[in-house]
Amino acid sequence: MRAYVDLGKFWRKGLSINAAYEELLMKGMKVDRRTLSSAKDGTLARSEYLTLVRLRDWARELSGNDQLSIDDILVIKNDQLEEENN
């Protein structure tokens, strides 16, 4: 099983990685640019728990949904099912 953070569906059109980094930094939420890039692309597979919470909080702001959960930003893939489908 693999799990990824995917913020692509919440990402504002035209928002650069650097602008997102600066926006979060101004809010006191430091998240590395590489982490943001991977989260935007849906390929973030490893991170600290605190970063995951920060990304969830930011996704809440982007979406306007204060009930958004960490599960909403995760994509979980079952390797066994993928192998059976290939």
PDB file of C-alpha atoms in Angstrom:
ATOM      1  CA  MET A   1       0.000   0.000   0.000  1.00  0.00           C
ATOM      2  CA  ARG A   2       1.187   3.505  -0.811  1.00  0.00           C
ATOM      3  CA  ALA A   3      -0.181   6.861   0.289  1.00  0.00           C
ATOM      4  CA  TYR A   4       0.420  10.253  -1.291  1.00  0.00           C
ATOM      5  CA  VAL A   5      -0.574  13.802  -0.447  1.00  0.00           C
ATOM      6  CA  ASP A   6      -2.316  15.449  -3.404  1.00  0.00           C
ATOM      7  CA  LEU A   7      -3.173  19.155  -3.219  1.00  0.00           C
ATOM      8  CA  GLY A   8      -3.623  19.504  -6.974  1.00  0.00           C
ATOM      9  CA  LYS A   9      -7.410  19.760  -6.793  1.00  0.00           C
ATOM     10  CA  PHE A  10      -7.153  22.561  -4.212  1.00  0.00           C
ATOM     11  CA  TRP A  11      -4.308  24.489  -5.847  1.00  0.00           C
ATOM     12  CA  ARG A  12      -5.311  27.944  -7.127  1.00  0.00           C
ATOM     13  CA  LYS A  13      -4.802  28.398 -10.850  1.00  0.00           C
ATOM     14  CA  GLY A  14      -1.703  30.441 -11.593  1.00  0.00           C
ATOM     15  CA  LEU A  15      -0.263  30.035  -8.082  1.00  0.00           C
ATOM     16  CA  SER A  16       3.456  29.309  -8.335  1.00  0.00           C
ATOM     17  CA  ILE A  17       5.341  27.120  -5.896  1.00  0.00           C
ATOM     18  CA  ASN A  18       7.363  30.135  -4.773  1.00  0.00           C
ATOM     19  CA  ALA A  19       4.228  32.246  -4.203  1.00  0.00           C
ATOM     20  CA  ALA A  20       2.655  29.400  -2.216  1.00  0.00           C
ATOM     21  CA  TYR A  21       5.841  29.078  -0.163  1.00  0.00           C
ATOM     22  CA  GLU A  22       5.844  32.813   0.588  1.00  0.00           C
ATOM     23  CA  GLU A  23       2.115  32.793   1.427  1.00  0.00           C
ATOM     24  CA  LEU A  24       2.538  29.959   3.899  1.00  0.00           C
ATOM     25  CA  LEU A  25       5.674  31.503   5.377  1.00  0.00           C
ATOM     26  CA  MET A  26       3.799  34.762   6.032  1.00  0.00           C
ATOM     27  CA  LYS A  27       1.203  32.723   7.943  1.00  0.00           C
ATOM     28  CA  GLY A  28       3.899  31.102  10.081  1.00  0.00           C
ATOM     29  CA  MET A  29       3.586  27.741   8.311  1.00  0.00           C
ATOM     30  CA  LYS A  30       7.002  26.869   6.907  1.00  0.00           C
ATOM     31  CA  VAL A  31       6.735  24.164   4.256  1.00  0.00           C
ATOM     32  CA  ASP A  32       9.681  23.404   1.967  1.00  0.00           C
ATOM     33  CA  ARG A  33       9.316  24.266  -1.733  1.00  0.00           C
ATOM     34  CA  ARG A  34      10.084  20.671  -2.781  1.00  0.00           C
ATOM     35  CA  THR A  35       7.359  19.459  -0.441  1.00  0.00           C
ATOM     36  CA  LEU A  36       4.890  21.915  -1.959  1.00  0.00           C
ATOM     37  CA  SER A  37       5.860  20.895  -5.486  1.00  0.00           C
ATOM     38  CA  SER A  38       5.365  17.201  -4.706  1.00  0.00           C
ATOM     39  CA  ALA A  39       2.061  17.878  -2.924  1.00  0.00           C
ATOM     40  CA  LYS A  40       0.818  19.919  -5.887  1.00  0.00           C
ATOM     41  CA  ASP A  41       1.721  17.072  -8.272  1.00  0.00           C
ATOM     42  CA  GLY A  42       0.179  14.422  -6.002  1.00  0.00           C
ATOM     43  CA  THR A  43       3.472  12.628  -5.459  1.00  0.00           C
ATOM     44  CA  LEU A  44       4.331  13.587  -1.867  1.00  0.00           C
ATOM     45  CA  ALA A  45       4.955  10.230  -0.212  1.00  0.00           C
ATOM     46  CA  ARG A  46       7.007  11.177   2.856  1.00  0.00           C
ATOM     47  CA  SER A  47       6.717  14.027   5.286  1.00  0.00           C
ATOM     48  CA  GLU A  48       6.556  14.908   8.956  1.00  0.00           C
ATOM     49  CA  TYR A  49       3.181  14.790  10.680  1.00  0.00           C
ATOM     50  CA  LEU A  50       3.333  18.518  11.373  1.00  0.00           C
ATOM     51  CA  THR A  51       3.813  19.214   7.666  1.00  0.00           C
ATOM     52  CA  LEU A  52       0.799  17.051   6.866  1.00  0.00           C
ATOM     53  CA  VAL A  53      -1.317  19.061   9.315  1.00  0.00           C
ATOM     54  CA  ARG A  54      -0.035  22.333   7.833  1.00  0.00           C
ATOM     55  CA  LEU A  55      -0.888  21.170   4.312  1.00  0.00           C
ATOM     56  CA  ARG A  56      -4.362  20.125   5.477  1.00  0.00           C
ATOM     57  CA  ASP A  57      -4.907  23.525   7.094  1.00  0.00           C
ATOM     58  CA  TRP A  58      -3.798  25.300   3.929  1.00  0.00           C
ATOM     59  CA  ALA A  59      -6.050  23.083   1.781  1.00  0.00           C
ATOM     60  CA  ARG A  60      -8.912  24.118   4.085  1.00  0.00           C
ATOM     61  CA  GLU A  61      -8.154  27.766   3.323  1.00  0.00           C
ATOM     62  CA  LEU A  62      -7.826  27.156  -0.414  1.00  0.00           C
ATOM     63  CA  SER A  63     -11.075  25.206  -0.610  1.00  0.00           C
ATOM     64  CA  GLY A  64     -13.073  27.231   1.911  1.00  0.00           C
ATOM     65  CA  ASN A  65     -13.970  23.949   3.615  1.00  0.00           C
ATOM     66  CA  ASP A  66     -13.069  24.046   7.308  1.00  0.00           C
ATOM     67  CA  GLN A  67     -14.221  20.423   7.670  1.00  0.00           C
ATOM     68  CA  LEU A  68     -11.651  19.085   5.182  1.00  0.00           C
ATOM     69  CA  SER A  69      -9.728  16.206   6.745  1.00  0.00           C
ATOM     70  CA  ILE A  70      -6.293  14.769   6.162  1.00  0.00           C
ATOM     71  CA  ASP A  71      -8.005  11.867   4.379  1.00  0.00           C
ATOM     72  CA  ASP A  72      -9.288  14.374   1.808  1.00  0.00           C
ATOM     73  CA  ILE A  73      -5.755  15.259   0.727  1.00  0.00           C
ATOM     74  CA  LEU A  74      -4.472  11.671   0.681  1.00  0.00           C
ATOM     75  CA  VAL A  75      -4.484   9.293  -2.256  1.00  0.00           C
ATOM     76  CA  ILE A  76      -4.090   5.689  -1.122  1.00  0.00           C
ATOM     77  CA  LYS A  77      -3.108   3.011  -3.603  1.00  0.00           C
ATOM     78  CA  ASN A  78      -3.178  -0.689  -2.885  1.00  0.00           C
ATOM     79  CA  ASP A  79      -0.197  -2.270  -4.668  1.00  0.00           C
ATOM     80  CA  GLN A  80      -1.807  -5.707  -4.745  1.00  0.00           C
ATOM     81  CA  LEU A  81      -4.892  -4.428  -6.594  1.00  0.00           C
ATOM     82  CA  GLU A  82      -2.708  -2.566  -9.079  1.00  0.00           C
ATOM     83  CA  GLU A  83      -0.688  -5.721  -9.788  1.00  0.00           C
ATOM     84  CA  GLU A  84      -3.866  -7.754 -10.345  1.00  0.00           C
ATOM     85  CA  ASN A  85      -5.200  -5.154 -12.804  1.00  0.00           C
ATOM     86  CA  ASN A  86      -1.998  -5.176 -14.911  1.00  0.00           C
TER      87      ASN A  86
END
